[in-house]
XYZ file of C-alpha atoms in Angstrom:
722
model
C -33.756 -22.812 -11.415
C -35.231 -21.150 -8.167
C -35.856 -17.374 -7.376
C -37.730 -17.607 -4.312
C -34.976 -15.941 -2.416
C -35.116 -13.209 -4.969
C -36.948 -10.141 -3.612
C -40.006 -9.365 -6.282
C -38.020 -6.706 -7.762
C -34.953 -8.488 -8.220
C -36.582 -11.116 -9.885
C -38.962 -9.029 -12.171
C -35.023 -8.329 -12.851
C -34.027 -11.279 -13.749
C -36.829 -13.353 -15.490
C -36.878 -10.361 -18.487
C -35.227 -10.793 -21.361
C -36.508 -10.086 -24.739
C -35.159 -6.668 -24.341
C -32.155 -4.400 -23.192
C -32.281 -4.252 -19.655
C -31.680 -1.295 -16.948
C -31.734 -1.533 -13.328
C -31.601 0.567 -11.492
C -30.056 -1.025 -7.861
C -29.549 1.455 -4.972
C -26.552 0.782 -2.041
C -26.880 -2.558 -0.754
C -29.723 -3.358 -3.079
C -27.774 -6.842 -3.676
C -26.742 -5.960 -7.505
C -24.403 -8.301 -7.605
C -26.815 -10.808 -6.418
C -28.982 -10.099 -9.522
C -26.337 -9.908 -12.010
C -25.298 -13.383 -10.812
C -28.844 -14.760 -11.312
C -29.463 -13.095 -14.205
C -26.381 -15.280 -15.445
C -27.416 -18.619 -14.137
C -31.120 -17.973 -15.213
C -30.217 -17.428 -18.649
C -28.180 -20.463 -19.085
C -30.541 -22.357 -16.792
C -33.660 -21.384 -19.783
C -30.633 -22.317 -22.589
C -31.336 -18.616 -23.732
C -27.030 -18.753 -23.976
C -24.241 -21.275 -23.891
C -21.626 -20.315 -21.278
C -19.362 -18.738 -23.835
C -21.864 -16.854 -25.184
C -22.119 -14.285 -22.064
C -19.305 -11.563 -21.854
C -20.082 -9.771 -17.578
C -18.086 -7.076 -17.931
C -16.845 -5.600 -14.033
C -14.445 -3.279 -12.656
C -12.373 -4.294 -10.382
C -10.807 -8.255 -10.391
C -12.893 -8.378 -7.026
C -16.644 -8.442 -8.310
C -15.135 -10.659 -10.987
C -13.880 -13.190 -9.039
C -17.253 -13.260 -6.536
C -19.472 -12.956 -9.575
C -18.233 -15.911 -11.322
C -17.855 -17.999 -7.898
C -22.142 -16.944 -7.420
C -22.668 -17.762 -10.494
C -20.808 -21.188 -10.620
C -22.433 -21.833 -7.115
C -25.677 -21.253 -8.581
C -25.646 -23.437 -11.576
C -23.985 -26.042 -9.352
C -21.061 -26.521 -11.747
C -17.066 -26.427 -10.527
C -15.819 -24.722 -14.496
C -17.703 -22.514 -16.211
C -16.506 -21.408 -19.856
C -17.747 -17.751 -18.661
C -16.605 -14.242 -19.659
C -16.332 -12.414 -16.766
C -13.657 -9.862 -16.096
C -12.821 -6.138 -15.738
C -13.492 -3.365 -19.458
C -9.286 -3.203 -18.929
C -9.048 -6.970 -18.465
C -11.210 -7.704 -21.290
C -9.957 -5.193 -23.930
C -6.417 -6.338 -22.790
C -7.275 -9.841 -23.931
C -9.173 -8.858 -27.627
C -5.903 -6.749 -27.735
C -3.669 -9.042 -27.326
C -5.678 -10.942 -30.945
C -6.038 -8.526 -33.360
C -3.788 -5.571 -31.929
C -0.812 -6.345 -34.812
C -3.937 -4.436 -36.834
C -2.125 -1.203 -35.394
C 1.468 -1.717 -35.776
C 2.075 -3.422 -32.136
C 2.793 -6.857 -31.403
C 0.193 -9.120 -28.964
C 3.491 -9.406 -26.777
C 2.800 -5.629 -25.611
C 3.593 -4.121 -22.407
C 1.025 -2.418 -20.055
C 2.399 0.746 -18.231
C 1.301 1.973 -14.831
C 1.338 5.335 -13.861
C 4.851 5.548 -12.392
C 5.508 4.065 -16.331
C 4.012 6.515 -17.811
C 5.478 9.571 -15.930
C 9.188 7.938 -16.811
C 8.506 7.760 -20.546
C 6.878 11.327 -20.450
C 10.735 12.664 -18.972
C 12.033 10.618 -21.465
C 10.297 12.339 -24.449
C 10.410 15.852 -22.485
C 14.141 15.776 -22.054
C 13.653 14.813 -25.902
C 12.302 17.460 -27.128
C 13.781 20.719 -24.438
C 10.847 21.031 -23.112
C 12.913 22.945 -19.569
C 12.889 20.894 -16.276
C 9.982 22.594 -13.794
C 8.397 24.391 -16.995
C 5.563 21.266 -17.181
C 5.629 18.453 -14.292
C 5.765 15.057 -16.215
C 2.675 14.191 -13.440
C 0.434 17.151 -15.140
C 1.551 16.073 -18.451
C 0.313 12.357 -17.250
C -3.472 13.487 -15.982
C -3.945 16.039 -18.626
C -2.951 13.704 -21.555
C -4.912 11.137 -19.408
C -8.308 13.718 -19.739
C -7.611 13.576 -23.373
C -7.777 10.023 -24.484
C -10.304 9.456 -21.597
C -12.788 12.369 -23.992
C -11.825 10.567 -27.066
C -10.115 13.692 -27.889
C -7.677 13.079 -30.745
C -3.992 15.368 -31.009
C -5.319 17.551 -33.722
C -8.906 18.002 -31.999
C -6.756 19.152 -28.831
C -4.554 21.646 -30.589
C -7.458 23.287 -32.051
C -8.626 23.843 -27.823
C -5.798 24.539 -26.964
C -4.861 28.877 -25.420
C -1.755 28.757 -23.315
C 1.670 28.275 -24.724
C 1.729 25.583 -21.822
C -1.304 24.252 -22.979
C -0.291 23.502 -26.758
C 2.855 22.216 -25.386
C 0.603 19.340 -23.788
C -0.754 18.722 -26.875
C 2.405 18.849 -28.204
C 3.937 16.537 -26.216
C 1.073 14.227 -25.899
C 1.591 13.967 -30.228
C 5.146 12.334 -28.943
C 4.544 10.698 -26.413
C 2.106 7.993 -28.304
C 4.440 7.569 -30.760
C 6.887 6.742 -28.041
C 4.619 3.592 -26.694
C 4.388 2.181 -29.840
C 7.980 2.675 -30.241
C 8.339 0.583 -26.827
C 5.466 -1.472 -28.128
C 3.500 -0.500 -24.693
C 0.313 1.013 -23.744
C -1.024 3.047 -21.092
C -3.876 2.067 -18.620
C -6.805 4.500 -21.023
C -5.381 2.858 -24.811
C -6.243 -0.837 -23.541
C -9.823 0.972 -23.729
C -9.256 3.373 -26.718
C -7.533 0.644 -29.302
C -10.304 -2.032 -29.719
C -12.915 1.031 -30.589
C -10.518 2.134 -33.344
C -9.759 -1.671 -34.248
C -13.894 -1.954 -34.573
C -14.605 1.667 -36.349
C -11.782 0.383 -38.749
C -12.351 -3.382 -39.426
C -16.082 -4.230 -39.354
C -15.024 -7.920 -39.269
C -13.217 -8.333 -36.236
C -16.403 -6.468 -34.543
C -18.549 -8.685 -35.905
C -15.933 -11.824 -34.435
C -17.099 -10.101 -30.961
C -20.719 -9.336 -32.047
C -20.832 -12.910 -33.017
C -18.954 -14.982 -29.783
C -20.943 -12.628 -26.770
C -24.703 -13.070 -27.588
C -25.433 -11.440 -23.875
C -23.178 -9.054 -22.253
C -24.034 -7.632 -18.925
C -22.481 -4.500 -17.332
C -21.873 -4.090 -13.690
C -21.106 0.061 -12.203
C -22.783 0.980 -15.076
C -22.560 4.921 -13.921
C -18.704 4.755 -13.577
C -18.340 4.264 -17.355
C -16.671 6.427 -19.303
C -17.654 7.313 -23.580
C -14.665 4.744 -24.608
C -16.910 1.929 -22.511
C -20.260 3.201 -22.955
C -19.323 3.535 -27.050
C -17.362 -0.473 -26.872
C -20.546 -1.659 -25.271
C -23.284 -0.206 -27.624
C -20.674 -1.620 -30.653
C -20.728 -4.795 -29.219
C -24.036 -5.144 -28.135
C -25.822 -2.463 -30.671
C -26.897 -4.878 -33.933
C -28.429 -8.398 -31.167
C -29.384 -5.927 -27.789
C -29.503 -8.533 -25.388
C -28.165 -6.368 -22.693
C -28.524 -5.565 -18.744
C -26.567 -3.134 -17.055
C -26.684 -2.397 -13.292
C -25.463 0.949 -11.562
C -26.698 3.876 -9.487
C -26.446 7.030 -10.977
C -26.317 9.062 -6.927
C -22.896 6.120 -6.772
C -21.299 7.897 -10.037
C -18.055 9.529 -8.395
C -15.504 9.429 -10.918
C -16.013 12.540 -12.871
C -13.051 13.454 -12.864
C -11.208 10.437 -14.653
C -13.731 10.090 -17.118
C -16.591 8.824 -16.335
C -20.281 10.079 -17.785
C -23.320 9.834 -14.907
C -25.725 10.478 -18.629
C -23.907 6.768 -19.779
C -26.801 5.511 -17.022
C -28.984 7.947 -17.395
C -29.890 8.558 -21.032
C -29.673 4.661 -21.597
C -32.435 4.891 -23.224
C -31.522 6.594 -25.874
C -28.795 3.879 -26.386
C -31.000 1.131 -26.631
C -34.753 2.215 -26.918
C -37.574 0.248 -26.146
C -35.918 -1.269 -22.938
C -37.319 -2.228 -19.564
C -35.770 -0.695 -16.746
C -35.730 -2.310 -12.859
C -35.312 -0.117 -9.272
C -34.283 -1.715 -6.405
C -34.890 -0.181 -3.256
C -35.153 -2.788 -0.840
C -31.766 -1.854 1.195
C -29.995 -4.964 3.183
C -27.069 -3.420 4.218
C -27.357 -0.402 6.436
C -30.363 0.782 9.046
C -32.705 3.080 7.507
C -31.522 6.254 9.762
C -28.627 5.617 7.752
C -30.485 5.392 4.545
C -32.359 7.877 4.495
C -29.910 10.546 6.161
C -27.775 9.721 3.070
C -31.412 9.925 0.779
C -32.513 13.119 2.666
C -28.257 14.786 1.154
C -28.218 13.345 -2.662
C -31.776 14.887 -3.011
C -30.245 17.630 -3.566
C -29.422 16.818 -6.587
C -30.613 17.604 -10.103
C -29.063 14.346 -11.951
C -30.632 11.745 -10.717
C -33.043 8.764 -10.704
C -36.044 8.797 -8.020
C -36.061 6.321 -5.657
C -36.557 4.888 -2.052
C -34.793 3.176 -0.415
C -35.722 0.363 2.561
C -33.889 -1.086 5.148
C -34.958 -4.509 6.098
C -32.359 -4.376 9.021
C -34.936 -2.132 10.278
C -34.386 2.002 11.917
C -30.697 1.774 13.839
C -29.391 4.433 16.112
C -28.507 8.317 14.732
C -25.830 9.238 13.451
C -23.275 10.399 15.654
C -21.573 14.403 15.006
C -18.588 14.731 17.007
C -16.539 18.298 16.347
C -13.537 18.494 17.405
C -10.855 21.051 17.862
C -7.692 20.171 15.553
C -7.568 17.150 12.875
C -5.212 16.072 15.967
C -8.050 15.848 18.278
C -10.415 14.603 15.881
C -7.909 11.828 15.303
C -8.166 11.334 19.502
C -12.102 11.290 18.360
C -12.116 8.934 16.321
C -10.162 6.451 18.793
C -12.516 7.312 21.708
C -15.717 6.337 19.447
C -13.874 3.277 18.727
C -13.087 2.251 22.104
C -16.621 2.331 22.904
C -18.272 0.406 20.454
C -15.370 -2.466 20.424
C -16.794 -1.446 24.946
C -20.142 -1.303 24.696
C -20.311 -3.563 21.201
C -17.907 -6.303 21.238
C -16.431 -4.892 18.085
C -13.445 -5.969 16.528
C -10.985 -3.975 14.671
C -12.377 -4.919 11.239
C -15.604 -3.924 11.995
C -13.801 -0.592 11.592
C -13.584 1.594 8.173
C -12.366 5.462 8.875
C -13.338 7.328 5.835
C -11.155 10.708 4.237
C -11.657 12.751 1.256
C -8.140 13.178 0.467
C -5.115 11.054 1.080
C -2.665 13.371 3.162
C -5.573 13.379 5.741
C -4.248 10.462 6.663
C -1.453 11.558 8.967
C -3.002 12.735 11.883
C -5.045 8.979 12.302
C -2.081 6.669 11.787
C -0.224 8.983 14.374
C -2.386 8.816 16.880
C -3.036 5.436 15.735
C 0.824 4.165 16.207
C 0.017 6.350 19.315
C -2.288 4.301 20.901
C -1.607 0.263 19.504
C -4.135 0.248 17.444
C -3.701 -1.847 14.172
C -4.281 -0.465 11.136
C -4.252 -0.951 7.367
C -3.868 1.969 4.788
C -5.440 1.305 1.447
C -4.949 2.671 -1.358
C -1.022 3.751 -0.295
C 1.714 1.859 -1.844
C 0.359 -1.089 -3.457
C 2.869 -4.193 -2.986
C 3.032 -4.132 -6.845
C 4.695 -0.516 -7.341
C 6.922 -1.507 -4.882
C 10.823 -0.630 -5.712
C 12.455 -3.611 -5.543
C 8.870 -5.774 -6.583
C 9.164 -2.751 -10.107
C 12.278 -4.219 -10.499
C 11.890 -7.988 -10.605
C 8.982 -6.554 -12.870
C 11.271 -4.818 -14.811
C 13.054 -7.944 -15.564
C 9.977 -10.003 -16.482
C 8.688 -6.970 -18.770
C 12.022 -6.431 -20.502
C 12.641 -10.114 -21.558
C 8.565 -10.233 -22.816
C 9.060 -6.953 -24.831
C 12.381 -6.173 -25.674
C 11.501 -3.584 -27.242
C 9.999 -1.900 -23.614
C 13.112 0.990 -23.031
C 11.237 2.360 -19.960
C 11.726 -1.342 -17.970
C 15.398 -1.438 -20.064
C 16.034 1.409 -18.122
C 15.260 0.714 -15.177
C 17.224 -2.382 -14.061
C 20.148 -2.102 -17.154
C 21.708 -0.889 -13.073
C 20.124 -3.264 -10.553
C 21.451 -5.440 -9.172
C 24.452 -2.622 -10.161
C 26.939 -3.635 -13.199
C 28.915 0.156 -13.342
C 26.408 1.289 -16.516
C 25.383 4.421 -15.364
C 23.115 7.039 -16.740
C 25.574 8.301 -18.782
C 26.277 4.724 -20.613
C 22.474 4.795 -21.166
C 22.558 8.497 -22.743
C 25.305 7.506 -24.721
C 23.363 3.806 -25.914
C 20.388 6.117 -27.138
C 22.545 8.279 -29.158
C 23.744 5.258 -31.192
C 20.391 3.437 -31.594
C 19.002 6.254 -32.987
C 22.032 6.809 -35.013
C 21.996 3.862 -36.216
C 17.984 3.626 -36.292
C 18.023 0.235 -33.754
C 16.181 -0.630 -30.966
C 17.921 0.369 -27.754
C 18.349 -3.303 -26.677
C 20.011 -3.784 -30.046
C 23.314 -2.044 -29.412
C 23.853 -3.445 -25.877
C 25.635 -6.235 -27.379
C 28.063 -4.055 -29.668
C 29.467 -0.837 -27.096
C 32.580 -0.619 -29.489
C 31.045 1.895 -32.041
C 29.764 3.998 -28.549
C 33.115 3.707 -27.340
C 32.670 1.703 -24.507
C 35.090 -0.209 -23.422
C 36.130 -2.502 -20.614
C 34.505 -3.596 -17.782
C 31.225 -1.269 -18.960
C 31.572 -2.877 -22.216
C 31.521 -6.204 -21.226
C 28.501 -5.470 -18.593
C 26.729 -4.126 -21.231
C 27.179 -7.562 -23.388
C 26.681 -9.215 -20.221
C 23.468 -7.774 -19.306
C 21.834 -7.979 -23.675
C 23.025 -11.340 -22.998
C 20.901 -12.399 -20.251
C 17.847 -10.630 -21.161
C 18.167 -12.569 -24.391
C 18.761 -16.092 -23.292
C 15.670 -15.694 -21.020
C 13.461 -14.412 -24.027
C 14.663 -17.742 -25.798
C 13.353 -19.540 -22.805
C 9.271 -17.792 -22.783
C 7.987 -20.358 -24.693
C 10.479 -23.265 -23.564
C 10.146 -23.795 -19.934
C 7.685 -22.710 -17.603
C 7.043 -19.032 -16.064
C 7.733 -20.337 -12.046
C 10.970 -21.651 -12.908
C 11.654 -19.089 -15.366
C 11.503 -16.372 -13.206
C 13.570 -18.600 -10.048
C 16.290 -19.231 -12.452
C 16.313 -15.604 -13.823
C 16.424 -14.264 -10.330
C 19.011 -16.990 -8.905
C 21.746 -16.047 -12.011
C 20.472 -12.179 -11.073
C 21.354 -12.650 -7.149
C 19.036 -10.214 -6.656
C 18.467 -12.478 -3.815
C 21.836 -12.083 -2.625
C 21.944 -8.617 -3.149
C 19.330 -7.902 -0.391
C 20.784 -10.306 1.417
C 24.154 -8.725 1.719
C 23.126 -5.067 3.002
C 22.331 -6.412 6.103
C 19.689 -3.580 7.405
C 15.620 -3.851 8.475
C 14.416 -2.560 5.364
C 16.113 -4.732 2.431
C 15.482 -7.597 4.378
C 12.145 -6.511 3.952
C 12.681 -6.226 0.311
C 14.024 -9.729 0.528
C 10.853 -10.369 1.968
C 8.767 -9.296 -0.796
C 10.850 -10.876 -4.120
C 10.971 -14.238 -2.293
C 6.820 -12.891 -1.960
C 6.529 -12.107 -6.166
C 8.105 -15.611 -6.562
C 5.048 -17.236 -4.284
C 2.950 -15.054 -6.420
C 4.310 -16.430 -10.124
C 3.935 -20.181 -8.603
C -0.244 -19.453 -7.083
C -0.836 -17.974 -10.809
C 0.563 -20.493 -12.322
C -1.112 -23.070 -10.065
C -4.789 -21.412 -11.381
C -3.658 -20.795 -14.578
C -1.995 -23.594 -15.726
C -0.662 -23.089 -19.798
C -0.242 -19.382 -18.994
C 2.605 -17.401 -20.147
C 4.911 -14.835 -18.350
C 1.873 -11.683 -20.413
C -0.368 -13.186 -18.198
C 0.699 -12.759 -15.425
C 2.236 -9.663 -15.838
C -1.428 -8.360 -17.820
C -2.923 -9.564 -14.261
C -0.541 -7.540 -11.638
C -0.718 -4.892 -14.090
C -4.861 -4.426 -13.772
C -4.728 -4.843 -10.225
C -6.167 -2.254 -8.004
C -6.631 -1.185 -4.352
C -9.439 -3.028 -3.812
C -8.577 -6.127 -5.118
C -5.274 -6.239 -2.808
C -7.196 -5.897 0.390
C -8.205 -8.822 3.028
C -11.313 -8.559 5.007
C -10.653 -11.803 7.122
C -7.120 -9.534 8.723
C -8.464 -7.676 11.911
C -7.336 -4.226 11.949
C -9.207 -0.605 11.111
C -9.578 0.398 8.200
C -8.493 3.105 6.383
C -9.799 4.939 2.919
C -10.453 7.241 0.677
C -14.128 7.741 0.292
C -12.930 7.033 -3.534
C -11.403 3.528 -2.867
C -14.228 2.572 -0.277
C -16.985 1.957 -2.962
C -18.225 -1.364 -3.081
C -17.392 -2.161 0.587
C -19.492 -2.716 3.993
C -18.246 -2.098 7.353
C -20.193 -1.801 10.480
C -19.359 1.501 11.644
C -18.057 4.171 9.862
C -15.879 7.617 10.504
C -16.735 10.015 7.671
C -13.658 12.641 9.252
C -12.986 16.247 7.734
C -16.188 17.156 6.779
C -15.624 20.827 6.510
C -16.868 23.377 3.161
C -13.687 23.850 1.036
C -12.292 20.023 2.815
C -15.583 17.797 1.585
C -16.666 18.804 -0.608
C -13.753 20.390 -2.045
C -13.028 23.763 -2.276
C -13.270 23.924 -6.093
C -16.880 22.208 -6.266
C -18.142 25.117 -4.137
C -19.134 26.972 -7.118
C -19.231 24.399 -9.638
C -22.830 22.391 -9.513
C -21.895 19.647 -11.592
C -18.492 18.872 -9.483
C -20.445 20.089 -6.009
C -23.491 17.200 -7.325
C -20.506 14.631 -8.207
C -19.237 14.997 -3.926
C -23.037 15.265 -2.527
C -23.139 11.663 -4.456
C -19.570 10.883 -2.911
C -20.523 11.858 0.618
C -24.066 9.172 -0.424
C -21.595 6.324 -1.051
C -19.790 7.392 1.737
C -22.814 7.075 4.288
C -23.834 3.901 2.364
C -21.194 1.947 3.366
C -21.609 1.831 7.304
C -24.319 -1.267 8.504
C -25.028 -0.264 11.796
C -23.459 2.976 12.646
C -21.970 6.270 11.197
C -19.631 8.954 13.039
C -19.414 12.571 11.187
C -16.354 14.416 12.816
C -15.343 17.910 11.844
C -12.857 20.713 13.120
C -13.391 24.090 14.022
C -8.994 24.331 12.713
C -7.155 22.524 10.499
C -3.626 22.956 9.189
C -4.483 22.244 5.405
C -1.024 23.299 4.050
C 2.190 22.977 5.942
C 1.915 25.304 8.973
C -0.600 27.070 7.413
C -4.122 26.582 9.655
C -7.682 26.637 8.377
C -10.961 28.042 10.065
C -13.125 25.500 9.413
C -17.136 25.128 8.979
C -18.889 22.021 9.507
C -20.045 20.565 5.323
C -22.947 21.766 4.275
C -23.890 17.634 3.765
C -24.524 17.677 7.769
C -26.164 20.379 7.513
C -28.309 18.952 4.635
C -28.823 15.781 6.824
C -32.914 16.454 9.189
C -31.107 17.310 12.226
C -33.872 14.946 13.762
C -31.369 11.659 12.668
C -27.831 13.566 14.122
C -27.193 13.174 17.491
C -24.035 16.044 18.913
C -21.425 13.895 21.059
C -19.816 15.498 22.631
C -15.771 15.515 22.881
C -12.744 17.345 24.436
C -9.303 16.906 24.977
C -7.292 18.827 28.325
C -4.155 19.510 25.693
C -0.824 20.894 26.767
C 1.000 23.095 24.445
C 4.308 25.005 25.144
C 7.101 26.182 22.623
C 10.451 23.927 22.260
C 13.312 24.612 20.213
C 14.461 21.849 17.571
C 17.691 20.476 16.782
C 18.277 23.180 13.925
C 17.005 25.606 16.479
C 13.357 26.301 14.987
C 10.413 26.810 17.379
C 7.430 25.069 17.492
C 4.628 24.454 19.554
C 4.435 20.904 20.627
C 0.821 19.506 22.457
C 0.798 17.421 24.763
C -2.388 15.501 26.112
C -2.930 15.000 29.518
C -6.730 13.891 29.640
C -9.195 12.107 27.143
C -13.247 13.077 28.031
C -15.563 10.964 26.196
C -19.347 10.074 27.111
C -20.337 6.179 26.675
C -23.477 6.198 29.074
C -26.279 8.585 29.667
C -28.536 8.938 32.366
C -31.662 6.868 30.480
C -29.926 4.514 28.833
C -30.893 0.624 29.433
C -28.232 -1.777 29.697
C -27.128 -5.257 30.509
C -24.925 -6.781 32.839
C -23.299 -10.517 32.309
C -24.524 -11.051 35.914
C -27.562 -8.442 37.402
C -29.243 -9.039 33.856
C -30.861 -5.901 31.919
C -31.422 -2.563 34.347
C -31.761 1.214 33.454
C -29.166 3.705 34.722
C -30.043 6.398 36.438
C -27.262 9.142 37.392
C -23.214 8.952 36.401
C -20.068 10.820 37.076
C -16.749 11.171 35.815
C -16.134 10.320 32.445
C -13.989 8.029 29.517
C -12.912 5.174 31.557
C -13.305 6.519 35.305
C -17.189 7.045 34.332
C -19.053 5.103 36.917
C -22.118 4.524 36.444
C -25.822 4.171 39.403
C -28.232 1.586 37.754
C -31.409 0.010 38.693
C -32.099 -3.742 37.705
C -35.370 -5.892 37.265
C -35.432 -6.859 40.476
C -35.000 -3.550 41.726
C -31.593 -3.860 42.807
C -28.933 -1.183 42.839
C -25.208 -0.553 41.872
C -22.764 1.554 41.593
C -20.246 0.286 38.765
C -17.292 1.421 37.184
C -17.663 1.276 33.362
C -13.867 0.275 32.691
C -14.341 -2.788 34.627
C -18.394 -3.620 34.403
C -18.802 -4.260 31.123
C -22.194 -2.948 30.381
C -24.156 -3.912 26.412
C -25.907 -0.696 25.607
C -29.509 -2.453 24.311
C -31.400 -0.090 22.317
């Protein structure tokens, strides 16, 4: 096959096939392209057939891109390649083999909200005092144990406080409750295949034989379980290729271990190492600035990125008074970019360290009528009305799923309250039955009349559709269920704007099932539920919609934009205060900053505030981030920005006093003396003088033929030349 479009390092990495391969791929160096070419090369050379390949990514979007590129390279429409995320590949293994752990193949996958709901039930049953431990805190700690593959008994040995020991006890009961519900959380999806492989060598041998060549994308983000999974599958044939960038390892807080990529040679001796250093995304100014910061880390492999797109402009540095002025500065710079460089809204990304920072930005964008989209807010499949419908579907697939049962038993309202459910739970425990099974006979529970009738009707409804699972198409089943439960009629009757939106969202779920079945003919309802359970924020991001994108830096991983704003660059916020005295945490914060800068293709703006409200109404004095100070001055351009504000004390409706801030004038210098510009009529020229600012800025320009003109920037539509 033709490899002429690859650079020398890319080509060498693609053609290396005899040993384990480690590819250090710097930001924007074409790692996805190399992986796609490598798969195509393996197939073209007859080294493997499509069924032999396992390619693992971290997002469904990345998996889809890789599949599409391989398909295009080998010029075949339908290739049976095993390409997917770690979670989806593990779910596939478990659907086949989880019976060895005492689960059935129709297990449910619980998301964070479901986990918290189950933990509330568990903690109540255990008699854990309310407010002594927050369920979300318990969930995070349990996830930490699972990410580190720490079993309950081992965790108990290291517990130091009463709260620690209580959480470990909750961990043990929670795992039993998951099994009783025939449910797994996201951590279980990764951990249970390891348990099966360790206890059933024959099953491990089956998958080793099945997947003869393994490729892993974003290897720097693998945790202990993912590392062991890859190692167990590949340690016999050693036909493995991993690609990643240690400088972009930013998920230590959820178990990712940078040593997995740095110590790859220890796990797979005699590996060949390739480094991709030609950057196809950013300018050299951006790369050099980002590298100057990340080079301060000790745990990293050396690499020297070079940009094929040339030097570019300095990074803009803007100091503002507070978070409100910071938001205004972003908008002024954005408007300048649109006006001078003819950009559109989807050219811009605004990045921040924490989700809470979006509030001031959103307020300012709404006031100015600028369209924006937040990545990482409430996702479509997490909206209440959508989760209610999915709860029905999950219960129909898995009758043991008590969390879904509790969610939908009184939706739409059918007169079954929480006390009634509690009575059913007690009866199920007494009779040693599943909760669902006692609903059909409410007499022993002393529930009669309409309530008893509602319980029986609900039981019969769910059982009816459970019986239909393999008899009718999933699309038909879901539409019939929505009709019979009158969910759409329920929202239509409410007749509010919010309920109209909920109605539309339920309709969208029906459409999504239809689309899934068209893409995956012959699939079952649990396949659809598995896909939506494993969706990430990035999978739902649409780069073609014309709006400004706002997100945390973590959410931006893998994306790129012409212009990037990095906000909140104060010590204590970015980097977070918790990292200031911990080397490993500081190095990860530094890598996160590196990721933020290298999302940009052409221009970066860095913003910080000298004062910021961080908790409620408390204000914190801001010191510019040490990461900004680590960038050599020659790569930064200080951009002066000020907004005139009038402040007055006003009394609220409740009688409280608060400060009302109103901005009356905004200034932002678009041009400076000496800039070269282009006018649609007069051609190229040089600015010799300017006065005013913002929309009222006037410039004096001398054009090539000696013509001198005074122009108002707002109307002149001057284009700034590099």
